[in-house]
Structure formats: structure tokens, C-alpha cells
Short mmCIF file of C-alpha atoms in Angstrom, two decimals:
data_model
loop_
_atom_site.label_atom_id
_atom_site.label_comp_id
_atom_site.label_asym_id
_atom_site.label_seq_id
_atom_site.Cartn_x
_atom_site.Cartn_y
_atom_site.Cartn_z
CA SER M 68 9.23 8.49 -19.72
CA SER M 69 10.31 11.12 -17.40
CA ARG M 70 7.29 13.32 -18.21
CA LEU M 71 4.79 10.76 -17.64
CA ALA M 72 2.10 12.09 -15.35
CA PRO M 73 2.01 10.05 -12.14
CA SER M 74 -1.40 9.01 -12.29
CA ARG M 75 -0.67 7.32 -15.67
CA ALA M 76 2.46 5.69 -14.31
CA ALA M 77 0.63 4.41 -11.38
CA GLU M 78 -1.88 2.77 -13.75
CA SER M 79 0.68 1.17 -15.60
CA ILE M 80 2.17 -0.51 -12.69
CA SER M 81 -1.45 -1.55 -11.42
CA ARG M 82 -1.97 -3.46 -14.60
CA VAL M 83 1.64 -5.19 -14.24
CA ALA M 84 0.49 -6.00 -10.79
CA ARG M 85 -2.89 -7.39 -12.00
CA LYS M 86 -1.13 -9.57 -14.75
CA ARG M 87 1.00 -11.21 -12.15
CA GLY M 88 -2.13 -11.97 -10.11
CA LEU M 89 -0.85 -9.53 -7.37
CA PRO M 90 -3.07 -6.92 -5.64
CA ALA M 91 -3.02 -3.50 -7.27
CA MET M 92 -1.03 -1.07 -5.41
CA LEU M 93 -1.09 2.85 -6.15
CA THR M 94 2.56 3.81 -6.72
CA TYR M 95 3.90 7.04 -7.34
CA GLU M 96 7.58 7.12 -8.77
CA HIS M 97 8.06 10.82 -9.79
CA HIS M 98 8.71 14.34 -8.50
CA TYR M 99 7.41 17.11 -10.28
CA ILE M 100 10.48 19.43 -11.10
CA ASN M 101 10.99 21.94 -13.46
CA GLY M 102 7.51 21.48 -15.37
CA ALA M 103 8.11 17.84 -15.80
CA TRP M 104 7.39 14.47 -13.71
CA VAL M 105 10.91 13.27 -13.31
CA LYS M 106 12.55 10.33 -11.57
CA PRO M 107 14.34 10.70 -8.24
CA ALA M 108 18.07 11.61 -8.71
CA GLN M 109 19.25 8.34 -6.70
CA ALA M 110 17.43 5.08 -6.61
CA ALA M 111 15.27 5.96 -3.77
CA GLU M 112 13.37 3.70 -1.32
CA GLN M 113 9.64 3.80 -1.88
CA LEU M 114 7.64 5.24 1.47
CA ASP M 115 4.49 3.64 2.33
CA VAL M 116 1.27 5.53 2.50
CA ILE M 117 -0.85 3.84 5.23
CA ASP M 118 -4.87 3.48 4.91
CA SER M 119 -5.92 4.94 8.26
CA HIS M 120 -9.00 2.42 8.25
CA THR M 121 -7.33 -0.75 7.78
CA ALA M 122 -3.38 -0.25 8.91
CA THR M 123 -2.39 -1.49 5.56
CA THR M 124 -0.32 -0.18 3.01
CA CYS M 125 -2.68 1.48 0.04
CA ALA M 126 0.07 3.38 -1.83
CA ARG M 127 3.86 4.14 -2.39
CA VAL M 128 5.48 7.23 -2.88
CA PRO M 129 9.40 8.20 -3.69
CA ALA M 130 11.69 9.01 -0.71
CA GLY M 131 13.50 12.16 -2.25
CA GLY M 132 16.69 13.40 -0.87
CA PRO M 133 19.14 16.22 -1.00
CA GLU M 134 19.91 16.03 -4.78
CA ASP M 135 16.12 16.11 -5.75
CA ILE M 136 15.52 19.37 -3.37
CA GLU M 137 18.89 20.67 -5.16
CA ARG M 138 17.38 20.21 -8.76
CA ALA M 139 13.69 21.75 -7.78
CA VAL M 140 15.59 24.81 -5.88
CA GLU M 141 17.82 25.28 -9.22
CA ALA M 142 14.31 25.18 -11.33
CA ALA M 143 12.90 27.38 -9.18
CA ARG M 144 15.83 30.11 -8.86
CA ALA M 145 16.06 29.94 -12.90
CA ALA M 146 12.42 30.66 -13.34
CA PHE M 147 11.97 33.31 -10.87
CA ASP M 148 13.21 36.42 -12.82
CA SER M 149 10.83 35.80 -15.66
CA TRP M 150 7.78 34.83 -13.40
CA SER M 151 8.40 37.68 -11.15
CA GLN M 152 8.20 40.29 -14.11
CA THR M 153 5.17 38.45 -15.72
CA PRO M 154 2.11 40.51 -15.55
CA MET M 155 -0.33 40.03 -12.83
CA GLN M 156 -3.21 39.13 -15.20
CA GLU M 157 -1.34 36.35 -16.56
CA ARG M 158 -0.16 35.14 -13.37
CA LYS M 159 -4.05 35.31 -12.29
CA ALA M 160 -4.92 33.34 -15.16
CA LYS M 161 -2.53 30.46 -14.51
CA LEU M 162 -3.81 30.33 -10.91
CA ALA M 163 -7.64 30.36 -12.30
CA ALA M 164 -6.90 27.69 -14.67
CA ALA M 165 -5.31 25.40 -11.86
CA LEU M 166 -8.49 25.76 -9.86
CA ALA M 167 -10.74 24.84 -12.67
CA ASN M 168 -8.80 21.76 -13.24
CA TRP M 169 -8.85 20.87 -9.72
CA GLN M 170 -12.54 20.68 -9.83
CA LYS M 171 -12.11 17.48 -11.88
CA LYS M 172 -9.49 16.02 -9.04
CA LYS M 173 -12.02 16.36 -6.32
CA PRO M 174 -13.66 12.81 -6.61
CA LYS M 175 -10.36 11.09 -6.27
CA ALA M 176 -9.26 13.40 -3.65
CA ILE M 177 -12.15 12.74 -1.61
CA GLU M 178 -11.45 8.81 -1.69
CA TRP M 179 -7.92 9.36 -0.99
CA LEU M 180 -8.47 11.89 2.07
CA GLN M 181 -10.54 8.99 3.68
CA LYS M 182 -7.96 6.43 3.03
CA GLU M 183 -4.43 8.46 3.93
CA LEU M 184 -5.81 10.73 6.46
CA GLY M 185 -8.81 8.98 7.85
CA CYS M 186 -11.44 11.82 7.63
CA THR M 187 -14.91 11.01 6.97
CA LYS M 188 -16.66 11.02 3.60
CA LYS M 189 -18.67 13.91 4.53
CA PHE M 190 -15.64 16.00 5.96
CA ALA M 191 -13.56 15.31 2.94
CA SER M 192 -16.24 16.27 0.38
CA GLN M 193 -17.80 19.27 2.12
CA VAL M 194 -14.57 20.82 3.93
CA GLN M 195 -11.23 19.33 2.90
CA VAL M 196 -11.10 19.38 -1.10
CA ASN M 197 -12.98 22.86 -1.00
CA LEU M 198 -10.25 24.53 0.73
CA VAL M 199 -8.37 24.74 -2.45
CA ASP M 200 -11.20 26.78 -3.98
CA ALA M 201 -11.23 28.96 -0.61
CA HIS M 202 -7.62 30.02 -0.70
CA PHE M 203 -6.94 30.05 -4.50
CA GLY M 204 -10.30 32.22 -4.80
CA VAL M 205 -9.54 34.57 -2.00
CA SER M 206 -6.38 35.20 -3.50
CA LEU M 207 -7.63 36.00 -6.81
CA ASN M 208 -10.10 38.11 -5.44
CA VAL M 209 -8.01 40.30 -2.99
CA ILE M 210 -4.98 40.51 -5.08
CA ASP M 211 -6.13 43.47 -7.22
CA GLY M 212 -6.98 45.59 -4.04
CA LEU M 213 -3.68 45.15 -2.73
CA PRO M 214 -1.34 48.36 -3.14
CA MET M 215 2.14 47.39 -4.76
CA GLU M 216 3.37 50.71 -4.72
CA GLU M 217 2.95 54.27 -2.89
CA LYS M 218 4.59 57.54 -3.22
CA LEU M 219 6.19 58.77 0.26
CA ASN M 220 8.00 62.22 0.00
CA ASP M 221 8.56 61.89 -3.46
CA LEU M 222 10.02 58.55 -3.41
CA PHE M 223 8.27 55.35 -4.15
CA VAL M 224 7.87 52.34 -1.85
CA VAL M 225 7.22 48.98 -3.75
CA LYS M 226 6.44 45.57 -2.98
CA GLU M 227 8.01 42.84 -4.79
CA PRO M 228 7.98 38.94 -4.47
CA ILE M 229 10.55 37.72 -1.83
CA GLY M 230 11.83 35.27 -4.34
CA VAL M 231 12.35 31.32 -3.97
CA VAL M 232 9.77 29.90 -1.28
CA GLY M 233 10.09 26.61 0.28
CA CYS M 234 6.71 25.40 1.45
CA ILE M 235 6.72 22.48 3.90
CA THR M 236 3.07 21.11 4.85
CA PRO M 237 1.40 18.89 7.30
CA TRP M 238 -0.57 15.76 7.00
CA ASN M 239 -3.85 16.79 9.06
CA TYR M 240 -5.04 19.47 6.50
CA PRO M 241 -2.96 18.43 3.39
CA LEU M 242 -4.71 20.51 0.88
CA ASN M 243 -5.63 23.57 2.92
CA GLN M 244 -1.87 24.10 3.83
CA ILE M 245 -0.69 23.59 0.54
CA ALA M 246 -3.14 26.02 -1.32
CA ALA M 247 -2.86 28.58 1.62
CA LYS M 248 1.07 28.79 0.59
CA ILE M 249 1.38 28.18 -3.01
CA GLY M 250 -1.33 30.09 -4.21
CA PRO M 251 -0.44 33.65 -2.67
CA ALA M 252 2.92 32.92 -3.28
CA MET M 253 2.99 32.05 -6.92
CA LEU M 254 0.39 34.88 -7.55
CA VAL M 255 2.60 37.71 -6.25
CA GLY M 256 5.46 36.36 -8.46
CA CYS M 257 7.13 33.81 -6.22
CA THR M 258 8.47 30.38 -7.66
CA VAL M 259 8.00 27.53 -4.97
CA VAL M 260 9.35 24.14 -4.05
CA LEU M 261 6.76 22.33 -1.83
CA LYS M 262 7.87 19.48 0.43
CA PRO M 263 4.43 17.79 1.21
CA SER M 264 3.90 15.56 4.28
CA GLU M 265 4.71 12.24 3.21
CA VAL M 266 1.78 10.57 5.40
CA THR M 267 -0.75 12.05 3.08
CA PRO M 268 0.91 12.59 -0.21
CA ILE M 269 -1.73 11.55 -2.98
CA CYS M 270 -3.62 14.79 -2.53
CA ALA M 271 -0.70 16.71 -3.10
CA TYR M 272 0.06 14.52 -6.30
CA LEU M 273 -3.52 15.55 -7.53
CA LEU M 274 -3.08 19.13 -6.63
CA ALA M 275 0.22 18.94 -8.55
CA GLU M 276 -1.38 17.51 -11.68
CA ALA M 277 -3.98 20.29 -11.61
CA ILE M 278 -1.17 22.89 -11.55
CA HIS M 279 0.72 20.99 -14.27
CA GLU M 280 -2.24 21.06 -16.61
CA ALA M 281 -2.88 24.69 -16.20
CA GLY M 282 0.72 25.15 -17.82
CA PHE M 283 2.52 27.38 -15.64
CA PRO M 284 6.09 27.95 -16.92
CA LYS M 285 8.65 25.55 -16.10
CA GLY M 286 10.24 26.01 -12.70
CA VAL M 287 7.50 27.84 -11.16
CA PHE M 288 6.08 25.11 -8.85
CA ASN M 289 8.13 22.26 -8.00
CA MET M 290 7.24 19.23 -5.59
CA VAL M 291 9.64 16.83 -3.99
CA LEU M 292 8.35 14.03 -1.83
CA GLY M 293 10.16 12.71 1.08
CA THR M 294 10.56 12.82 4.78
CA GLY M 295 11.53 16.01 6.98
CA PRO M 296 15.22 14.72 7.60
CA GLY M 297 15.61 13.84 4.25
CA CYS M 298 14.08 16.67 2.33
CA GLY M 299 12.56 19.19 4.70
CA GLU M 300 15.74 19.98 6.30
CA HIS M 301 17.79 20.45 3.27
CA LEU M 302 15.15 22.89 1.59
CA ALA M 303 15.10 24.89 4.82
CA ALA M 304 18.84 25.11 4.83
CA HIS M 305 19.55 25.89 1.10
CA PRO M 306 21.29 29.26 0.44
CA GLN M 307 19.16 29.84 -2.87
CA VAL M 308 15.71 29.69 -0.74
CA ASP M 309 14.75 33.01 0.32
CA MET M 310 11.69 32.03 2.70
CA ILE M 311 10.64 28.91 4.25
CA SER M 312 6.88 28.39 5.07
CA PHE M 313 6.30 25.77 7.56
CA THR M 314 3.15 24.28 9.18
CA GLY M 315 3.53 21.43 11.31
CA SER M 316 4.42 20.61 15.16
CA THR M 317 6.00 23.12 17.51
CA ARG M 318 8.99 20.61 17.50
CA ALA M 319 9.43 20.48 13.81
CA GLY M 320 8.90 24.29 13.47
CA ARG M 321 12.12 24.68 15.97
CA ARG M 322 14.11 22.30 14.14
CA ILE M 323 13.11 23.99 10.83
CA SER M 324 14.12 27.51 12.29
CA GLU M 325 17.44 26.47 13.51
CA VAL M 326 18.52 24.99 10.13
CA ALA M 327 17.31 27.96 8.40
CA ALA M 328 18.85 30.21 10.48
CA ALA M 329 22.28 29.96 9.20
CA THR M 330 21.12 31.47 5.94
CA LEU M 331 19.17 34.47 7.76
CA LYS M 332 16.33 33.59 5.46
CA VAL M 333 12.69 34.67 6.52
CA VAL M 334 10.88 31.71 8.21
CA ARG M 335 7.16 31.74 8.82
CA THR M 336 5.53 29.09 11.08
CA GLU M 337 2.31 27.98 11.82
CA LEU M 338 2.66 25.38 14.59
CA GLY M 339 0.61 23.61 17.56
CA GLY M 340 -1.98 24.92 19.96
CA LYS M 341 -3.85 24.01 23.27
CA SER M 342 -6.72 26.26 22.59
CA ALA M 343 -9.32 27.23 25.51
CA ALA M 344 -13.11 27.53 25.05
CA VAL M 345 -13.89 30.15 28.00
CA MET M 346 -17.62 29.81 29.07
CA LEU M 347 -18.45 32.90 31.23
CA ASP M 348 -20.90 32.55 33.64
CA ASP M 349 -23.90 33.81 31.52
CA ALA M 350 -22.90 31.51 28.31
CA PRO M 351 -25.70 29.53 26.74
CA LEU M 352 -24.14 26.29 27.28
CA ASP M 353 -26.88 24.57 25.46
CA LYS M 354 -25.77 26.03 22.21
CA LEU M 355 -21.87 26.53 22.69
CA VAL M 356 -20.91 23.12 24.33
CA PRO M 357 -22.22 21.31 21.23
CA GLU M 358 -20.65 23.99 18.84
CA PHE M 359 -17.01 24.18 20.43
CA MET M 360 -16.95 20.41 20.85
CA GLN M 361 -17.70 19.78 17.26
CA GLN M 362 -15.05 22.07 16.35
CA LEU M 363 -12.76 19.97 18.48
CA MET M 364 -14.02 16.57 16.95
CA ASN M 365 -13.78 17.63 13.40
CA ASN M 366 -11.00 16.00 11.69
CA SER M 367 -11.12 13.42 14.76
CA GLY M 368 -9.51 16.18 16.86
CA GLN M 369 -6.31 16.69 14.45
CA SER M 370 -6.58 20.10 13.92
CA CYS M 371 -3.93 22.64 15.44
CA ASP M 372 -6.75 25.22 16.38
CA ALA M 373 -8.81 22.59 18.29
CA LEU M 374 -10.75 23.71 21.15
CA SER M 375 -9.22 20.90 23.61
CA ARG M 376 -9.80 22.90 26.57
CA MET M 377 -13.06 23.99 28.07
CA LEU M 378 -13.01 26.45 31.14
CA VAL M 379 -16.22 26.46 32.93
CA PRO M 380 -17.69 28.56 36.00
CA ARG M 381 -18.01 26.07 39.28
CA SER M 382 -21.42 27.01 39.23
CA LYS M 383 -22.19 25.87 35.73
CA TYR M 384 -19.50 23.02 35.84
CA ASP M 385 -21.94 20.09 36.33
CA GLU M 386 -24.28 21.14 33.76
CA ALA M 387 -21.23 21.71 31.13
CA VAL M 388 -19.78 18.10 31.83
CA GLN M 389 -23.18 16.54 31.32
CA ARG M 390 -23.69 18.35 28.04
CA ALA M 391 -20.30 17.50 26.77
CA LYS M 392 -20.70 13.83 27.67
CA ASP M 393 -24.20 13.88 25.83
CA PHE M 394 -22.52 15.32 22.96
CA ALA M 395 -19.51 12.97 22.61
CA GLU M 396 -21.63 9.77 23.33
CA LYS M 397 -23.79 10.78 20.27
CA LEU M 398 -20.91 10.91 17.92
CA LYS M 399 -20.48 8.03 15.51
CA VAL M 400 -17.14 6.51 14.56
CA GLY M 401 -17.21 4.97 11.20
CA GLY M 402 -15.19 3.17 8.70
CA PHE M 403 -14.37 4.08 5.09
CA GLY M 404 -17.30 5.49 3.11
CA ASP M 405 -19.72 5.26 6.21
CA GLU M 406 -22.17 8.16 5.17
CA LYS M 407 -23.40 8.11 8.95
CA ALA M 408 -20.07 8.54 10.48
CA SER M 409 -19.10 11.75 12.09
CA MET M 410 -15.78 10.69 12.94
CA GLY M 411 -13.16 8.49 11.46
CA PRO M 412 -9.96 7.16 12.69
CA LEU M 413 -6.56 9.05 13.48
CA VAL M 414 -4.09 9.24 10.58
CA SER M 415 -1.46 6.69 11.76
CA GLU M 416 -0.17 4.30 14.37
CA VAL M 417 2.05 6.88 15.82
CA GLN M 418 -0.63 9.28 16.33
CA TRP M 419 -2.76 6.69 17.93
CA GLU M 420 -0.07 5.43 20.21
CA LYS M 421 0.57 9.11 21.24
CA VAL M 422 -3.06 9.67 21.90
CA GLN M 423 -3.53 6.67 23.88
CA GLY M 424 -0.62 7.28 25.81
CA LEU M 425 -1.83 10.69 26.96
CA ILE M 426 -5.26 9.49 27.63
CA GLN M 427 -3.68 7.00 30.19
CA LYS M 428 -1.50 9.71 31.70
CA GLY M 429 -4.82 12.11 31.99
CA ILE M 430 -6.21 8.92 34.28
CA GLU M 431 -2.67 8.55 36.06
CA GLU M 432 -2.71 12.02 37.09
CA GLY M 433 -6.24 11.93 38.28
CA ALA M 434 -8.74 13.37 36.04
CA ARG M 435 -11.91 11.79 35.67
CA VAL M 436 -13.10 9.88 32.57
CA VAL M 437 -16.71 11.15 31.84
CA CYS M 438 -16.93 9.12 28.63
CA GLY M 439 -14.40 7.39 26.17
CA GLY M 440 -11.17 6.46 27.57
CA PRO M 441 -8.58 4.06 26.42
CA GLY M 442 -8.72 1.65 23.57
CA LYS M 443 -10.93 1.36 20.40
CA PRO M 444 -14.69 1.71 19.81
CA GLU M 445 -16.55 -1.60 19.91
CA GLY M 446 -16.24 -3.29 16.54
CA LEU M 447 -13.51 -1.36 14.87
CA GLY M 448 -10.37 -3.20 15.48
CA ASP M 449 -8.47 -2.84 12.57
CA GLY M 450 -7.46 1.00 11.83
CA PHE M 451 -6.47 3.85 14.16
CA TYR M 452 -9.87 4.49 15.77
CA VAL M 453 -10.02 6.32 18.93
CA ARG M 454 -13.09 6.80 21.41
CA PRO M 455 -14.28 10.36 21.78
CA THR M 456 -13.04 11.17 25.47
CA VAL M 457 -14.13 13.85 27.83
CA PHE M 458 -11.99 14.40 31.09
CA ALA M 459 -13.46 16.36 34.00
CA ASP M 460 -11.84 17.67 37.14
CA VAL M 461 -8.76 18.75 35.04
CA LYS M 462 -6.20 20.89 36.59
CA ASN M 463 -4.40 23.13 34.25
CA ASN M 464 -0.91 22.05 35.10
CA MET M 465 -1.84 18.56 34.20
CA THR M 466 -0.33 16.84 30.80
CA ILE M 467 -3.68 16.74 29.15
CA ALA M 468 -4.16 20.32 29.69
CA GLN M 469 -0.64 21.33 28.63
CA GLU M 470 0.06 19.12 25.73
CA GLU M 471 -1.19 19.06 22.30
CA ILE M 472 -3.09 15.78 21.91
CA PHE M 473 -4.19 16.02 18.38
CA GLY M 474 -7.05 13.75 19.01
CA PRO M 475 -10.69 13.90 19.96
CA VAL M 476 -10.02 14.47 23.83
CA LEU M 477 -11.32 17.45 25.72
CA SER M 478 -10.40 18.66 29.16
CA ILE M 479 -13.09 20.60 31.23
CA ILE M 480 -11.59 22.69 33.80
CA PRO M 481 -13.42 24.58 36.48
CA TYR M 482 -12.44 28.16 37.46
CA ASP M 483 -13.84 30.67 40.06
CA ALA M 484 -13.65 34.20 38.93
CA GLU M 485 -13.37 35.64 35.33
CA SER M 486 -9.97 36.71 36.01
CA ASP M 487 -8.96 33.03 36.93
CA ALA M 488 -10.37 31.96 33.69
CA ILE M 489 -8.40 34.42 31.63
CA ALA M 490 -5.29 33.60 33.46
CA ILE M 491 -5.86 29.59 33.12
CA ALA M 492 -6.43 29.98 28.98
CA ASN M 493 -3.31 31.94 28.80
CA ASP M 494 -1.12 29.53 30.94
CA THR M 495 0.36 27.35 27.87
CA ILE M 496 3.25 27.85 25.93
CA TYR M 497 0.95 28.14 22.68
CA GLY M 498 -1.15 30.79 21.36
CA LEU M 499 -2.80 29.84 18.47
CA ASN M 500 -6.59 30.10 18.93
CA ASN M 501 -9.20 30.50 21.91
CA ALA M 502 -13.05 30.80 22.13
CA VAL M 503 -15.18 32.91 24.47
CA GLY M 504 -18.88 32.13 25.08
CA SER M 505 -21.35 34.94 26.92
CA ALA M 506 -24.81 36.12 26.29
CA ASP M 507 -23.24 39.75 26.53
CA ALA M 508 -21.30 40.32 23.49
CA ASP M 509 -19.67 43.37 24.71
CA ARG M 510 -18.41 41.34 27.56
CA ALA M 511 -17.17 38.38 25.46
CA LEU M 512 -15.27 40.86 23.28
CA SER M 513 -13.83 42.31 26.47
CA VAL M 514 -12.48 39.16 27.50
CA ALA M 515 -11.41 38.01 23.94
CA ARG M 516 -8.88 41.24 23.87
CA ARG M 517 -7.06 39.58 27.10
CA LEU M 518 -6.69 36.10 25.68
CA ARG M 519 -2.99 35.81 24.10
CA SER M 520 -3.87 34.11 20.71
CA GLY M 521 -3.87 35.15 17.05
CA THR M 522 -7.57 33.98 16.90
CA VAL M 523 -10.70 34.42 19.41
CA MET M 524 -13.75 32.96 18.52
CA ILE M 525 -16.60 34.70 20.08
CA ASN M 526 -20.10 32.79 20.55
CA GLY M 527 -19.55 30.60 17.64
CA THR M 528 -16.76 28.86 15.56
CA ALA M 529 -17.45 30.48 11.83
CA ARG M 530 -14.48 31.14 9.77
CA ASN M 531 -13.41 33.60 7.15
CA MET M 532 -10.88 32.74 4.97
CA GLU M 533 -10.30 36.52 4.35
CA VAL M 534 -9.05 37.52 7.86
CA PRO M 535 -5.68 36.24 8.84
CA PHE M 536 -4.78 33.08 10.68
CA GLY M 537 -1.80 32.42 12.83
CA GLY M 538 -0.47 32.25 16.41
CA LEU M 539 1.41 33.91 19.11
CA LYS M 540 4.30 32.52 21.37
CA GLN M 541 5.31 28.76 20.36
CA SER M 542 2.43 28.54 18.02
CA GLY M 543 4.45 30.41 15.43
CA ASN M 544 4.83 33.68 13.73
CA ALA M 545 2.92 33.19 10.27
CA ARG M 546 -0.13 35.00 9.03
CA GLU M 547 -1.79 33.22 6.52
CA TRP M 548 -4.96 33.57 4.49
CA GLY M 549 -6.58 36.57 2.74
CA ARG M 550 -4.63 40.13 2.41
CA LEU M 551 -2.05 39.40 4.97
CA GLY M 552 -1.51 35.91 3.68
CA ILE M 553 -0.55 37.40 0.56
CA GLU M 554 1.82 40.05 2.04
CA GLU M 555 3.79 37.12 3.89
CA TYR M 556 5.57 36.62 0.33
CA LEU M 557 6.12 40.37 -0.33
CA VAL M 558 9.04 42.31 0.52
CA THR M 559 9.18 46.20 0.68
CA LYS M 560 11.70 48.00 -1.50
CA THR M 561 12.41 51.97 -1.38
CA LEU M 562 13.32 53.52 -4.72
CA ALA M 563 15.43 56.53 -3.70
CA GLY M 564 16.37 59.39 -5.67
CA ARG M 565 13.69 61.39 -8.19
CA PRO M 566 12.46 58.93 -10.56
CA LYS M 567 11.14 61.27 -13.86
CA ALA M 568 8.45 58.79 -14.79
CA LYS M 569 5.58 57.90 -12.52
CA LEU M 570 5.52 53.99 -11.67
#
């Protein structure tokens, strides 16, 4: 049946495989369009999902194409008029129901985050799966305090949903990025077409099941699986899509922006980063070196806001390098289900090769390997494992200090004066995140104001989902999370003349 839930469809395929004596393969054959699980419009090839721990295929999903995007956009457009006029309390109830349903999906999501992404069981269960709760929950809490109308000079200025939103999300925090986009968008009355990463699609299916079971009206939420060129670009170009919300690499963000420009739609991007942790000369290195490094090593270094550069005054340089070395050498890279592992493998062979190439480039350009280096950790030969690596004697014009590595690699750069540290931190095409460490909070705040990034962490790495997240320069223009994350999906309308009735 075209309405068969993907999990049930996959189970039936697995039973057939077992009868034939073949290894069971989780196979999804459906997109989610107009309130139903539907087969691709054309007989589509299947995309392999790779287990990061074993480098073997662990699932397959359909490779959608332009016709599937066309059907999904058509459904979203048809649903918009009704959904945008649905009372807020009804929209809140649907999102709350989806969140409640998600709780039942978490055990399976934890399993698949380890397989398709490679993160540790601890990081999957304590962080990744709970980001749906964080974003849906914050949106539900914040929305009632967001004024949707105001009176200016006897005229009314109102905020309305922007329309059909195309959401294109990455593999590194798959649930986080989906929830941060579709939750606020649907809550304010937009309809959405989601194109999740084909690298980590199983988590997207699980969340789509939770949304389907919540009983949203047909066409409010749609999901098409496929590649960026095969699906994402068609979604970005579609004239019936009012907005694209994209998270991914800066290279892909440029392409999406180019394709979307033909229709002059709104494009919001959250892209790469090359974030610096600026240690001032009074920074408590014993506390901050481990904390800033943990922020980098989370998710095996595959975070857009990872603090991958550390700037240290020459007077404290040797101490900082030693503390970084000590921290990195204590990290345990482990396999699937390893309860003691602090890091898992990278997501894919492509990512592994990229990180290995950049580590080698750092060596060739004269940086000093303090620990780690090329190759895999001992005893972990099958998956995409990387040795946590610390480089010292790095100059900011080196490739490893300029390019986003997206792996567990730290570059430690010495500086002379505070003004030099600020200049080095800002000497990058990116502007997503930075950090400052100082025993003097006022001094740290003064430096933070001069750093060109959407976020600056001060004396720690704590996050609050109610404050905006986004970048400057080539890190993109989006502001997600909290109130500003909701406002991304609203447009302002002026009701001119003199309405008799109060709105």
C-alpha cells in the first residue's frame, strides 16, 4: 500500500530476506507526501546508507527526483491557505502531539545515530535525540509571547507565515536541524517540504513517523529523500516555494543561493565555520582548555561551530599545548555501543579522506603534530575512525587554520598582543562562532564584542536554545532557535486605511 508506514514496509522486506537466507537489510521505499507514504514517481535507484563503524551498507532509501519534489510542493501549496488560518492553539496541539510521539521513537533513533552518523551512544542519547524536544519545546513556549500585530499611527502591522518553506538539512546534527526548521515553520502556519540528508536519513524517517502519527492535515509536512543535485536544487528553484532554509557546507550554500535567486525567494543559510577560542593572558587554562576542546571533539569534530583554532599568548603557549595534548590523549575512540567511548568514527569515507588529507597538509606546511596524526587509532581498522589530533606552531595562513576540517583536529596558534589575537580570530571567511577565555569577565566581554561572529562563548561553552544561532560572512545569514528562529518564517504586512474593527 502507498500508505504503508516505512517501518512496516521495511519489516516486510526483511522477512522476505530472511526466508531467502539473505542478511536483513532495512529498506525504505517511500517518501512522505500529502499525508501518505508514497512510492517515488519514477522507478528510482536506492541510495545506500553506510554504517560508519563497519563501512558496510546498513540501509537503503529511495533517490527521489524532480517529480517527487513537484508533488510535495504541490501538496504543501494546496495545504497552505487552510493551515495558515488554523487557530494557533490547534497548531500548537499538533506539534505537541508530534513531540509526544517522538519519545517512543528515541530508542531506535539512538541506535541509528550510532550507525549512520557514527556518534557515541552517550552523545546520541544525551544530546542528539533530545534536540527535537529542545526546539519543539522552546517554540511551543515562546510563540504565545510573540506579538503578531501592532498598531502604528492608526494602521495595523501584522506578521503572517511566509508560505511554503523548503527545508534542506545536513547529516551532522540531523534531528537538530530538522526540528529547528520544521517546528517553528509549521507552528506559525507555514507548510514545509523537507529534504533531509541522504547520509543520515533513518532519523528523518523516524521523526516523520512521529509527525504523521500526530495527525497533521494533509500537505502541511512533506518529506522527499534524495541527493542535493537530484532533489535539493529542484526544491530551491521551484517557483511555488516561498523560502529555502538551508544548513550545510558553504560550497553547497552558495549553489543553493544561486539556484534560488532566479525566483527571488527568501534564502536563509547556516553554513560552515572556523571558530577560534581566544585565550587571554589571564585565562584559567586548567579549566578552559579541556572545556573548549570537548566542544570541538563532540560529534567527532563534525560541528559547524567547533572551536578548531585555539589562540594562546606566547607566555602561556607551552602550557596550553601540553594541556591540549593531555586532553586529546585521554579521549577514547570506540566502536558501536561502546559505553566508555568519548568519540566514534567520522560519518563517511568521503569525510575520512578529507580529514586525512588536511592532516597531511598540515604536516607538509610545517605544523607540528603534538598528538594524533594520520591514520586510524590502533585496533579500529574497519570504520571511518580518526585519531584525535593536536597541531602546534600553526600559522593562521596555513590550510588547517583556514579550511573547515570537520574532524577532531585542533590548531594552536601563538600570538603576541591582545589586538593580534582579535585580528587572527577575525582573519577567516567564516563568522559562525568564537570563544574568549579570561579571569576578568568584563575584559572577556570587551574582546567578545570585537569578534566577528554570530556567537561568542565567554568562559565556557553552555548553550541556551532560546537565544539565536547563526553566522556572519560566509557562515550564512540565518538566525535559528528561539524567538528569532520563529520570526524567520514570518513576513510583515501593513494593513493601510482605517479598519473599523480592532484586529
